[in-house]
């Protein structure tokens, strides 16, 4: 017997600290001045390139981002540090990712009127894992007191939607009753804050989504009508950090490629058509017209990118509220972005109305989740 999977609750953990574009640019420019002074001779000799200043106007115009939440701003804004400073945790305390994930997961359970005993599976789906093993998901499972099983998965920015497909398929097949898909994203720790091309891009957050059998829902829910995942290899978003680092020549050096790298222009140009086509084909397969989509909850990387996708999918400029952005406040939070938008802007959908979550990013990867509201 198969079951109908549904999203019955979401939860959001937002860090307390924020960094405005003004604070970010001030710190970056102080770092650039310091770098240029320290390397004056080599810059004059032409062996090192001087660092240009960043600009608030550029950041807002190019991305739509106004601020970001972070776990620690002190290190990021210190021109002599330029990365978050986190305290060492002992193996007996919860890891940071698990702590953030548990907060979001508890909120998702509360929103659905559920407790840990109702959950059979935890997936920790995120762009980076705090350690190799044991899986963060198993730690979240233990901290919440969940029976069953748990595992980590990583599809970069599409981790949440790919996780939702995995969980929804298991609910549909009957191997589990319900699953928590948890997305703790500490993007500030893999961002290169010393590179003006990307230093404004990311923020930290955690989201969680509870997926249950529709028949078990404790109130209003979103039926998962269908999911669609696609990948196509690209080096345009890449991070070379990994467990082979120590074994390679210069592997442990402070290397640019051990943090997030992207060719932003190419990503923009290649991903917009890929995503628009993906969404159009996905909904068409289910007999849903673009105009039947009450809402699009898109990946939150770039405002113009979302405007393009919305226009292409709907065949017209999206109405205000049809395609809510949260990136102005949160920046890009990788896999969590579309789930933040969904969790903040979905309650008002009426019975029978459709909406679609769509993530996209490194891989390349695209994941879409077609939903129908039941009140
Ligand atoms: N301040 C001032 N100028 C800056 C700057 C900064 N912080 N960063 C870059 N510039 C300069 C560049 O050096 C470049 O100068 P040039 O024309 O003299 O070479 C110019 O501004 C334009 O830079 P470019 O990188 O081409 O800007 P863009 O319009 O493509 O915007 C992104 C950059 C990253 C915002 C945009 O490409 C993007 O969002 N792409 C998609 C990213 C994405 O979705 N990634 C997924 C990540 S998971």
Coordinates of C-alpha atoms and ligand atoms in Angstrom, one line a residue, residues 53-55 58-59 62-63 157 196-197 199-202 237 260 262 264-265 267-268 299 301-302 305 332 361-362, ligand 1:
X53 CA 37.9 47.9 -2.5
X54 CA 34.5 46.4 -2.3
X55 CA 31.3 48.5 -2.5
X58 CA 27.8 46.9 -6.1
X59 CA 26.7 44.3 -3.7
X62 CA 24.5 42.7 -8.3
X63 CA 22.7 40.5 -5.8
X157 CA 22.4 24.2 -2.6
X196 CA 35.5 40.8 -3.0
X197 CA 33.9 38.9 -5.8
X199 CA 32.5 38.0 0.2
X200 CA 28.9 39.3 0.3
X201 CA 27.2 36.1 -0.8
X202 CA 26.5 33.8 2.1
X237 CA 30.9 26.4 -8.3
X260 CA 33.9 28.5 -1.9
X262 CA 32.6 30.4 -8.3
X264 CA 29.3 33.9 -10.9
X265 CA 28.6 35.2 -14.4
X267 CA 26.6 30.3 -13.1
X268 CA 24.0 33.0 -13.7
X299 CA 16.6 29.2 -4.2
X301 CA 21.1 33.4 -4.3
X302 CA 20.5 36.4 -6.5
X305 CA 18.3 35.5 -11.2
X332 CA 22.4 33.0 0.2
X361 CA 23.3 25.5 -7.3
X362 CA 26.6 23.6 -7.3
Ligands
LIG1 N1 32.6 45.5 -5.1 C1 32.8 46.3 -6.2 N2 33.0 45.7 -7.4 C2 33.0 44.4 -7.5 C3 32.8 43.6 -6.4 C4 32.6 44.2 -5.2 N3 32.4 43.5 -4.0 N4 32.9 42.3 -6.8 C5 33.2 42.3 -8.1 N5 33.3 43.6 -8.6 C6 33.5 44.0 -9.9 C7 34.2 42.9 -10.7 O1 35.6 42.9 -10.5 C8 33.8 43.2 -12.1 O2 34.7 44.3 -12.6 P1 35.1 44.3 -14.1 O3 33.9 44.5 -14.9 O4 36.0 45.5 -14.1 O5 35.8 43.0 -14.4 C9 32.4 43.8 -12.0 O6 32.3 44.2 -10.6 C10 31.3 42.9 -12.3 O7 31.6 41.6 -11.6 P2 30.8 40.3 -11.9 O8 31.4 39.2 -11.0 O9 30.8 40.0 -13.4 O10 29.4 40.7 -11.4 P3 28.0 40.1 -11.6 O11 27.1 41.1 -12.1 O12 28.1 38.8 -12.3 O13 27.5 39.7 -10.1 C11 27.3 37.8 -8.6 C12 28.3 38.8 -9.3 C13 28.1 36.8 -7.9 C14 26.4 38.5 -7.7 C15 26.4 37.1 -9.7 O14 27.2 36.7 -10.8 C16 25.6 36.0 -9.2 O15 24.9 36.0 -8.3 N6 25.8 34.8 -9.9 C17 25.0 33.6 -9.6 C18 25.6 33.0 -8.4 C19 25.0 31.8 -7.9 O16 23.8 31.6 -8.0 N7 25.7 31.0 -7.2 C20 25.3 29.9 -6.6 C21 26.0 29.9 -5.4 S1 25.5 28.5 -4.4

